[in-house]
XYZ file of C-alpha atoms in Angstrom:
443
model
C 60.870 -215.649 -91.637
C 57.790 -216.148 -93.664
C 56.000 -218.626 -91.583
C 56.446 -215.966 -88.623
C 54.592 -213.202 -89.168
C 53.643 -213.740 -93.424
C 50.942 -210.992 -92.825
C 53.107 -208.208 -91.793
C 56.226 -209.335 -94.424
C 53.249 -209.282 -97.057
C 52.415 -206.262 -95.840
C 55.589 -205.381 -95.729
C 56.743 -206.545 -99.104
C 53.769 -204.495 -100.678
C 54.748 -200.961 -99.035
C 57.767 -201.760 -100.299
C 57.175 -202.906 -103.927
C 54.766 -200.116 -104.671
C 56.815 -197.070 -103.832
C 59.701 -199.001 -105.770
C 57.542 -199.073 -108.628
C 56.354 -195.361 -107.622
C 59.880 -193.636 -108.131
C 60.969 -195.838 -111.413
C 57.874 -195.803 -113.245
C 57.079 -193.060 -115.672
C 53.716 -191.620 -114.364
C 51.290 -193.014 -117.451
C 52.526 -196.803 -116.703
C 50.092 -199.301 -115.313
C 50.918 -202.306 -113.030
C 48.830 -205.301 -113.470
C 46.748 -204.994 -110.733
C 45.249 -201.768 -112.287
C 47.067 -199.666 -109.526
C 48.060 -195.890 -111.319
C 51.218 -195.479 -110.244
C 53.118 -191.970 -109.865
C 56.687 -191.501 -109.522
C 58.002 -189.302 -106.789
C 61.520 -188.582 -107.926
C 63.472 -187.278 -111.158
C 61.644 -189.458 -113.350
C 58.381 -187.527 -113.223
C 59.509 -184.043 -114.737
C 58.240 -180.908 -113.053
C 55.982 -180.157 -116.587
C 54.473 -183.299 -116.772
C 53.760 -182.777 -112.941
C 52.409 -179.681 -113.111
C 50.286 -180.581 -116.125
C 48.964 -184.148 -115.454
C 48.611 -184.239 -111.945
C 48.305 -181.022 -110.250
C 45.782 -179.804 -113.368
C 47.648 -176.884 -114.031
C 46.056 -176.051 -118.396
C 48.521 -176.338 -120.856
C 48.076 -172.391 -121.441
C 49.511 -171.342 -118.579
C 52.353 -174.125 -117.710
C 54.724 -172.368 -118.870
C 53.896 -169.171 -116.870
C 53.767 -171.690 -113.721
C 57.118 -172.688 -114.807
C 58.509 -169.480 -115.249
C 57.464 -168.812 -111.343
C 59.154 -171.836 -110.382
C 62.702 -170.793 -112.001
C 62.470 -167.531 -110.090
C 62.069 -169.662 -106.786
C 64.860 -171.927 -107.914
C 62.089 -174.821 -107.784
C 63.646 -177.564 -110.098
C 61.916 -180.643 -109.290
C 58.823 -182.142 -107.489
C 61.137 -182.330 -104.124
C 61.346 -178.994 -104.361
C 57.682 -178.272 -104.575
C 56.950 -180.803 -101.779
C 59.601 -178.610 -99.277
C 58.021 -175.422 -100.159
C 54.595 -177.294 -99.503
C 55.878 -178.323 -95.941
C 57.275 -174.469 -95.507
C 53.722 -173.571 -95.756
C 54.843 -171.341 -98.932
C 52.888 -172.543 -101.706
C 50.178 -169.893 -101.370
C 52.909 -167.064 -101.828
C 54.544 -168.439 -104.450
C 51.478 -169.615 -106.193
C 48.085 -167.933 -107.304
C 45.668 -170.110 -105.173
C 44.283 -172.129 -107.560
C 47.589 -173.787 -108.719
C 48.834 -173.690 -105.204
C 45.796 -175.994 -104.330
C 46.367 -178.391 -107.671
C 50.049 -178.599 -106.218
C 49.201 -179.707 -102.942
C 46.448 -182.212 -103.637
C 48.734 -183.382 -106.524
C 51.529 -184.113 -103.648
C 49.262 -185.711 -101.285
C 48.684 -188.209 -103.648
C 51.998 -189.085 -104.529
C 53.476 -192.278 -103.036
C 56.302 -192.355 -100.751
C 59.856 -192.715 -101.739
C 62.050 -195.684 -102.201
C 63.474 -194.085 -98.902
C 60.886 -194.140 -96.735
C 59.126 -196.973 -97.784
C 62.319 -199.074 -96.997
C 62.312 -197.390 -93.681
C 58.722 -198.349 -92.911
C 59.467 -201.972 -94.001
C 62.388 -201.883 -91.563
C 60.533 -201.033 -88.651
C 57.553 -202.725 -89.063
C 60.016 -206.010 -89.535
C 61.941 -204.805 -86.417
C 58.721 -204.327 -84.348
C 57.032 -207.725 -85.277
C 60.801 -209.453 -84.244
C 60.306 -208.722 -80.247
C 63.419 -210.133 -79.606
C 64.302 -212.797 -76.942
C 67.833 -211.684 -77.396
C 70.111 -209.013 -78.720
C 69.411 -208.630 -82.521
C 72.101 -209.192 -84.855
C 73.511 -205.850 -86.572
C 73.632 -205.445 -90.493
C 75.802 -202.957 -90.511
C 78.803 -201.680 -88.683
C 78.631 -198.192 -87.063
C 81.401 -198.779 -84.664
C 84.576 -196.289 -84.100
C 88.406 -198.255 -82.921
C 88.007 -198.680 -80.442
C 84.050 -198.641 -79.983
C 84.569 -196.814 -76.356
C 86.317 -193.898 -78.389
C 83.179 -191.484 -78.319
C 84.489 -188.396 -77.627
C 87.177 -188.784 -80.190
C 84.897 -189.280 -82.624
C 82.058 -187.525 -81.569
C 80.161 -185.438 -84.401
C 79.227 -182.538 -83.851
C 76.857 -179.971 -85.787
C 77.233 -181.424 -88.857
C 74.348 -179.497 -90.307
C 73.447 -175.821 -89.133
C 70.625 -173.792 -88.518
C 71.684 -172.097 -91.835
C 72.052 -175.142 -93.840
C 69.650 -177.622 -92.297
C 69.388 -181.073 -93.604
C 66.081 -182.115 -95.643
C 65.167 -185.021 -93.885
C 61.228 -186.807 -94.528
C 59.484 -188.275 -91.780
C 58.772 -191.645 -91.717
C 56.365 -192.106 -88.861
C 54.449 -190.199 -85.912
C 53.078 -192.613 -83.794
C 51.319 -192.039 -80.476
C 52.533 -194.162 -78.281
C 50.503 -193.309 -74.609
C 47.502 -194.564 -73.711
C 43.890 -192.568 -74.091
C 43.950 -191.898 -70.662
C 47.023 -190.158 -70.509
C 47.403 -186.458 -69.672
C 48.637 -185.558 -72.999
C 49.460 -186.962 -76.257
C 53.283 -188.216 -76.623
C 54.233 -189.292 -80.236
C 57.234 -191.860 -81.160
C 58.440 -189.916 -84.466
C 61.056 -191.428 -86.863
C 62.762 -189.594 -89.471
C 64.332 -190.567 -92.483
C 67.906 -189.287 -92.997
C 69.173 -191.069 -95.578
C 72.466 -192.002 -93.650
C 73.598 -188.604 -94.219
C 73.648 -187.205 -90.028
C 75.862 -189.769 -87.687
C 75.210 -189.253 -84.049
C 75.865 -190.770 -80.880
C 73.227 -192.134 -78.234
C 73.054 -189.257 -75.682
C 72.773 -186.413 -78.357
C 70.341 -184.274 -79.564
C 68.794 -183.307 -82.790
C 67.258 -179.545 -84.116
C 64.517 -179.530 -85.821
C 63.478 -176.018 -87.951
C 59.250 -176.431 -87.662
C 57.574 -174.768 -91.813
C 56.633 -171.198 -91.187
C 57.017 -167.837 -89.627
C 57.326 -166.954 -86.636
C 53.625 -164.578 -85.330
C 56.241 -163.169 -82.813
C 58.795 -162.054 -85.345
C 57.681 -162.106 -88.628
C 60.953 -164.488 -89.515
C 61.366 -168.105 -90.087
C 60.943 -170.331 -87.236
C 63.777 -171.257 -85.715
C 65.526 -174.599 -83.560
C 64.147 -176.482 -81.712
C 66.076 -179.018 -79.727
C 65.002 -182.585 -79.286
C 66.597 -185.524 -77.320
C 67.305 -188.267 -79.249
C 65.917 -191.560 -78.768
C 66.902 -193.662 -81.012
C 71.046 -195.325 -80.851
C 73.249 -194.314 -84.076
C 71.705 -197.467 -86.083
C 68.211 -196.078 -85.290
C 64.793 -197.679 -85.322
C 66.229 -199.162 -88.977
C 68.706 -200.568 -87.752
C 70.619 -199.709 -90.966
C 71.836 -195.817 -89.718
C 69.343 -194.335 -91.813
C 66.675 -192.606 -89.327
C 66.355 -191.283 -86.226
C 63.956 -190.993 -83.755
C 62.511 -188.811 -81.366
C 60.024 -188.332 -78.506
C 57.424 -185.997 -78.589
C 54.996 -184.166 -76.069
C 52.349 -182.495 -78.035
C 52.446 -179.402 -76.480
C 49.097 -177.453 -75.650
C 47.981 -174.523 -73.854
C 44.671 -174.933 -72.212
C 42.958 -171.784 -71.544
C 41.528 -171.676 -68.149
C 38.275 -169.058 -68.653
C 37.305 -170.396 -72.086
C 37.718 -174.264 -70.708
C 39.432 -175.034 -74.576
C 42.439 -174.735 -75.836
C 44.085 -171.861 -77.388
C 45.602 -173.049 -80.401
C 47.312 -169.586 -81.356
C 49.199 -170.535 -78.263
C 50.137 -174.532 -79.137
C 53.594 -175.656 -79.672
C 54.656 -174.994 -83.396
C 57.212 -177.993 -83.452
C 55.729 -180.244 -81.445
C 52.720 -180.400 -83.600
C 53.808 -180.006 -86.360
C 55.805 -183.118 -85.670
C 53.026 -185.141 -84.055
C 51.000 -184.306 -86.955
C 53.547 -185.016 -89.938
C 52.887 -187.697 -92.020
C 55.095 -190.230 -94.009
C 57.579 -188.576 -96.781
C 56.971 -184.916 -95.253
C 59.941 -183.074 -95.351
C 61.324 -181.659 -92.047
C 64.350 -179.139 -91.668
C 66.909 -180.752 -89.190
C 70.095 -179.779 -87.784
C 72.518 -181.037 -85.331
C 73.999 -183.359 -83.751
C 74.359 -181.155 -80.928
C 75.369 -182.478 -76.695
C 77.806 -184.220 -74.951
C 76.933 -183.895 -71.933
C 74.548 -187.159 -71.943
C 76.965 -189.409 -73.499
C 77.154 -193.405 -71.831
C 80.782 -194.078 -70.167
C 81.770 -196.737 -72.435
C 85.280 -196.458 -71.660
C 84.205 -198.127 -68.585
C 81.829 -200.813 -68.766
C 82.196 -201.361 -65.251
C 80.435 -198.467 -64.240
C 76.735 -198.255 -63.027
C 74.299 -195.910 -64.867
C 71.501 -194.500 -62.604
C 68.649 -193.024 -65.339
C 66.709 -190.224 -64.052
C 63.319 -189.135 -66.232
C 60.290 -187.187 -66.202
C 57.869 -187.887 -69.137
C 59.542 -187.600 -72.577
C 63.215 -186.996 -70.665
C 63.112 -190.729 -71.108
C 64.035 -190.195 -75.014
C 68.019 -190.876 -74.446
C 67.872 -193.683 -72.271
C 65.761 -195.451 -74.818
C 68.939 -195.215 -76.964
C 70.941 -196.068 -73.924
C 68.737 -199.379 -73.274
C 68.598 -200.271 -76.780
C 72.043 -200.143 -77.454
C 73.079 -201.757 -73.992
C 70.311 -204.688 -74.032
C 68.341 -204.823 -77.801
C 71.369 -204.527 -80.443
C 74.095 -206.565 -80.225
C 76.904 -204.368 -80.041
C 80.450 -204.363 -78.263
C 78.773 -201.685 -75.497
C 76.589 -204.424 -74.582
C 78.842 -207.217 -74.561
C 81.066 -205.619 -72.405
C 78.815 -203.823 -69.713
C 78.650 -205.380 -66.416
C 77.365 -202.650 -64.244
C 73.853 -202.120 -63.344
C 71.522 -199.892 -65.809
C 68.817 -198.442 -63.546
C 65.724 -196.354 -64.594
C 63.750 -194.233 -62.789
C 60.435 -192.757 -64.683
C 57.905 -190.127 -63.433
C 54.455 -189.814 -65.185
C 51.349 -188.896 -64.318
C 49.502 -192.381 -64.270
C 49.961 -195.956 -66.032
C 48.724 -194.744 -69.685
C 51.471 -192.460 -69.769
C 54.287 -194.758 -69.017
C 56.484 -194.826 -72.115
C 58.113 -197.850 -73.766
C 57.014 -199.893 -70.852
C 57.105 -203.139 -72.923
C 60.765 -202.847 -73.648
C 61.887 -202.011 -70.531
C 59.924 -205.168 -69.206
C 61.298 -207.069 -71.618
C 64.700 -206.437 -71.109
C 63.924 -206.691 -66.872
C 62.587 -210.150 -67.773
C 65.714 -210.853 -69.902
C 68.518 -209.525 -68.059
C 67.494 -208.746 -64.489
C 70.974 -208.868 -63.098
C 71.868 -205.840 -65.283
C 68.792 -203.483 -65.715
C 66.390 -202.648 -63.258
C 63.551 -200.080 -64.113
C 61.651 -198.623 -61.173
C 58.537 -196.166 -61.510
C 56.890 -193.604 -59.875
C 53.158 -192.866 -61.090
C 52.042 -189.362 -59.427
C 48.083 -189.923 -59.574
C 48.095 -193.700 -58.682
C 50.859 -194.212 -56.039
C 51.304 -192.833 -52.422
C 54.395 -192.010 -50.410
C 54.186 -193.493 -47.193
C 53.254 -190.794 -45.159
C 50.515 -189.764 -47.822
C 50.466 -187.485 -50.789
C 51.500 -188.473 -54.444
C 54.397 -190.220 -55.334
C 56.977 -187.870 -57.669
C 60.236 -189.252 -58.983
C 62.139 -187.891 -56.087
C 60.209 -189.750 -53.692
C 60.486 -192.885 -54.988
C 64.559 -192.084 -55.596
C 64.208 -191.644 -52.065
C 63.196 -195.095 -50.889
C 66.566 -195.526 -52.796
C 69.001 -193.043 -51.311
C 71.037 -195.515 -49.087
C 71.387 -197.730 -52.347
C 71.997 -195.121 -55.228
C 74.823 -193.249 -52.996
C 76.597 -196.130 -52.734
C 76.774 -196.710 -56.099
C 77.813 -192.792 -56.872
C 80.869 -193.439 -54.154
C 81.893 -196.847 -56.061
C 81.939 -194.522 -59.602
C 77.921 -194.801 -60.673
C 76.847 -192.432 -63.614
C 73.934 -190.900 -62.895
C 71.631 -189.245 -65.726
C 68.912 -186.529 -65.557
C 66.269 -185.504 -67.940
C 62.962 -184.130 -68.187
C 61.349 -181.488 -66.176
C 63.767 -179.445 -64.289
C 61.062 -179.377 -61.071
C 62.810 -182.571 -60.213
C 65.924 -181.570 -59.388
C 65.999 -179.522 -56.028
C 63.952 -182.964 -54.678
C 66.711 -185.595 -55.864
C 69.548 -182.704 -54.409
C 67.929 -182.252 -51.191
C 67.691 -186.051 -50.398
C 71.210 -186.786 -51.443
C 72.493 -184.026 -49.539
C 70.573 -186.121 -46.368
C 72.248 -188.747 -47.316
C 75.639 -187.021 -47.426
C 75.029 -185.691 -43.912
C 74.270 -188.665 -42.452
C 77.751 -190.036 -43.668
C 79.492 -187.108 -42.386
C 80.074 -185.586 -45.663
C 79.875 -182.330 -47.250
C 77.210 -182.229 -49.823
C 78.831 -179.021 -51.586
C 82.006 -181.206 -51.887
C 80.707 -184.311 -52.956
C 78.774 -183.189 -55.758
C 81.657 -181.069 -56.974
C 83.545 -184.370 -57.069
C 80.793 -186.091 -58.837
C 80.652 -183.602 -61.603
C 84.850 -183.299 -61.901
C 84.720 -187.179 -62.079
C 82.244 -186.797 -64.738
C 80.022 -189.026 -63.098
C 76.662 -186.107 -63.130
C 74.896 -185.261 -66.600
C 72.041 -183.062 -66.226
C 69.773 -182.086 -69.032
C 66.558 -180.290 -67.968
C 64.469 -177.821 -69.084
């Protein structure tokens, strides 16, 4: 697809080529172009590291490597996690810690991550017209059989997986309360999940409450089980930044910022990051029954699993998609039209399939109810609530997540509804939930 988009496949291509050439080329070789180039994995021995890039003197290498044997630090890799722990200053004296860490921000990325970063940027520039074509098969027989085949904690808080990040991109607009960050991980193929699920992450240092290691914290996944690659090998997430503004200083505190969050919007490519998981089924798509209608409720970043939902349903061609013929509706709350999130992909698939998806929004500081006063999520569901209890009677799914401030809205206008029809509230919801038709994940 050359004639396409040659810049970005050049691009591309070079990303590609160079971090190739990074992890099989000893670290004295020189490419043509007069481009030094460094390996990254097992070929660049941890001596030869420690002397020729991170300027650690011959004299004392071998105490270094001494230091690194009682850590049980084998390889670069190794170094590079203990870099991302924020431990190289306690296992180090400071000079060598800070020859280590330059040395490691100058290495290139791995064969991994480059490969994932050609992958998306090919997958961004395809903007398809129509589902995209699968290269690999991630499918269970028969593909409806989630729960059967669901996984499940594969790797624990104990034993997290070293994943490396391939990308943090912000993806709201400068006038957005907040900054929200698209962030894809590399995984290597080794953690299967399902769209619906979510994903630990362990955030690199102690905790100033407890003195101890940092511990989970639980992200929704947005991304389906092919991920932004499309090959299985990453998965991505959506992330608030999260900040604490301090009222009488008119700043913000960062002693009281989120550790995870930031540390993820701030993580660049071939970072490690401690993950764990998959962990959830309570937001997991009805397959078994294409049939069925799935109503998608969302605050902010709640939106991350119906982005896998979408994307599996309307932007991969998969057997979920070729056999749905219920409606996919999405309902989004943010603040104002910069923070609307992924809004070219839901038009896109509007625009595409309209008789399948509909995507309706409700933007706080730039819409009005009709009697006056901003327009929140429940609000706009109400204009709805004739519509969307029908379709919970006739076996609709409906889906929330995001802030939990939603909720006792959305309840108190079905329950209206309910009444109107002569029905108890108490007793229909009940049914909804033993039907399995109400997932709820707020926080």
């Amino acid at each position: 697809q050359m004639t396409a988009r040659p810049q970005i496949v050049l691009v591309a291509m070079f990303v590609f080529t160079s971090a190739a050439l990074a992890a099989f080329t000893p670290a004295h070789a020189v490419v043509s172009t007069g481009l030094r180039v460094r390996a990254t994995g097992p070929v660049l021995q941890l001596r030869d590291f420690l002397c020729d890039e991170a300027g650690v003197h011959d004299r004392f290498v071998d105490k270094v490597l001494r230091t690194c044997d009682d850590e049980m630090i084998g390889d670069v890799r190794a170094l590079r996690i203990a870099r991302d722990a924020a431990l190289l200053d306690v296992i180090f004296k400071p000079v060598v810690a800070r020859g280590i860490e330059a040395a490691l921000d100058r290495l290139a990325p791995s064969v991994g991550i480059a490969t994932a970063q050609v992958q998306q940027i090919l997958a961004e520039a395809a903007a398809p017209a129509s589902p995209v074509d699968l290269p690999v098969d991630m499918e269970v027989e028969p593909y409806s059989d989630i729960l059967g085949n669901l996984p499940l904690n594969t790797f624990k808080p104990k034993k997290p997986y070293q994943a490396s990040i391939v990308s943090a991109k912000r993806i709201v607009g400068p006038n957005a309360p907040g900054e929200v960050c698209h962030v894809q991980i590399n995984t290597e193929k080794n953690l299967k999940y399902w769209e619906g699920q979510s994903l630990g992450v362990i955030p690199p240092g102690l905790s100033p409450k407890t003195g101890k290691p940092n511990t989970v914290r639980l992200y929704s996944i947005a991304s389906t089980r092919y991920g932004d690659d499309l090959h299985g090998g990453t998965v991505s997430l959506c992330v608030r930044r999260a900040v604490y503004w301090d009222k009488e200083a008119a700043r913000e505190d960062p002693a009281k910022k989120g550790v995870c969050s930031n540390f993820l919007c701030d993580s660049t490519p071939g970072q490690s990051v401690s993950v764990t998981g998959p962990t959830g089924k309570v937001m997991l798509m009805p397959e078994s029954n294409p049939a069925a209608d799935l109503i998608m409720v969302a605050t902010g970043t709640g939106i991350a699993p119906y982005r896998g939902f979408l994307r599996r349903l309307f932007v991969e061609r998969t057997p979920a998609g070729a056999a749905f013929t219920g409606l996919a509706w999405l309902f989004l709350g943010v603040a104002n039209t910069d923070a609307l999130l992924y809004d070219d992909d839901w038009q896109a698939i509007a625009q595409r399939d309209p008789e399948r998806f509909r995507v309706t929004y409700a933007i706080s500081r730039e819409q009005q109810r009709a009697g006056g006063g901003k327009m929140y999520i429940q609000d706009r569901m109400a204009e709805h609530a004739e519509e969307l209890f029908e379709r919970l009677s006739r076996g609709a799914h409906i889906y929330f997540c995001g802030l939990k401030g939603m909720m006792p809205g959305i309840t108190e206008m079905l329950e209206k509804v309910a009444r109107d029809r002569g029905l108890d509230w108490v007793e229909t919801l009940e049914g909804l939930k033993r039907n399995g038709q109400w997932h709820v994940e707020v926080y």
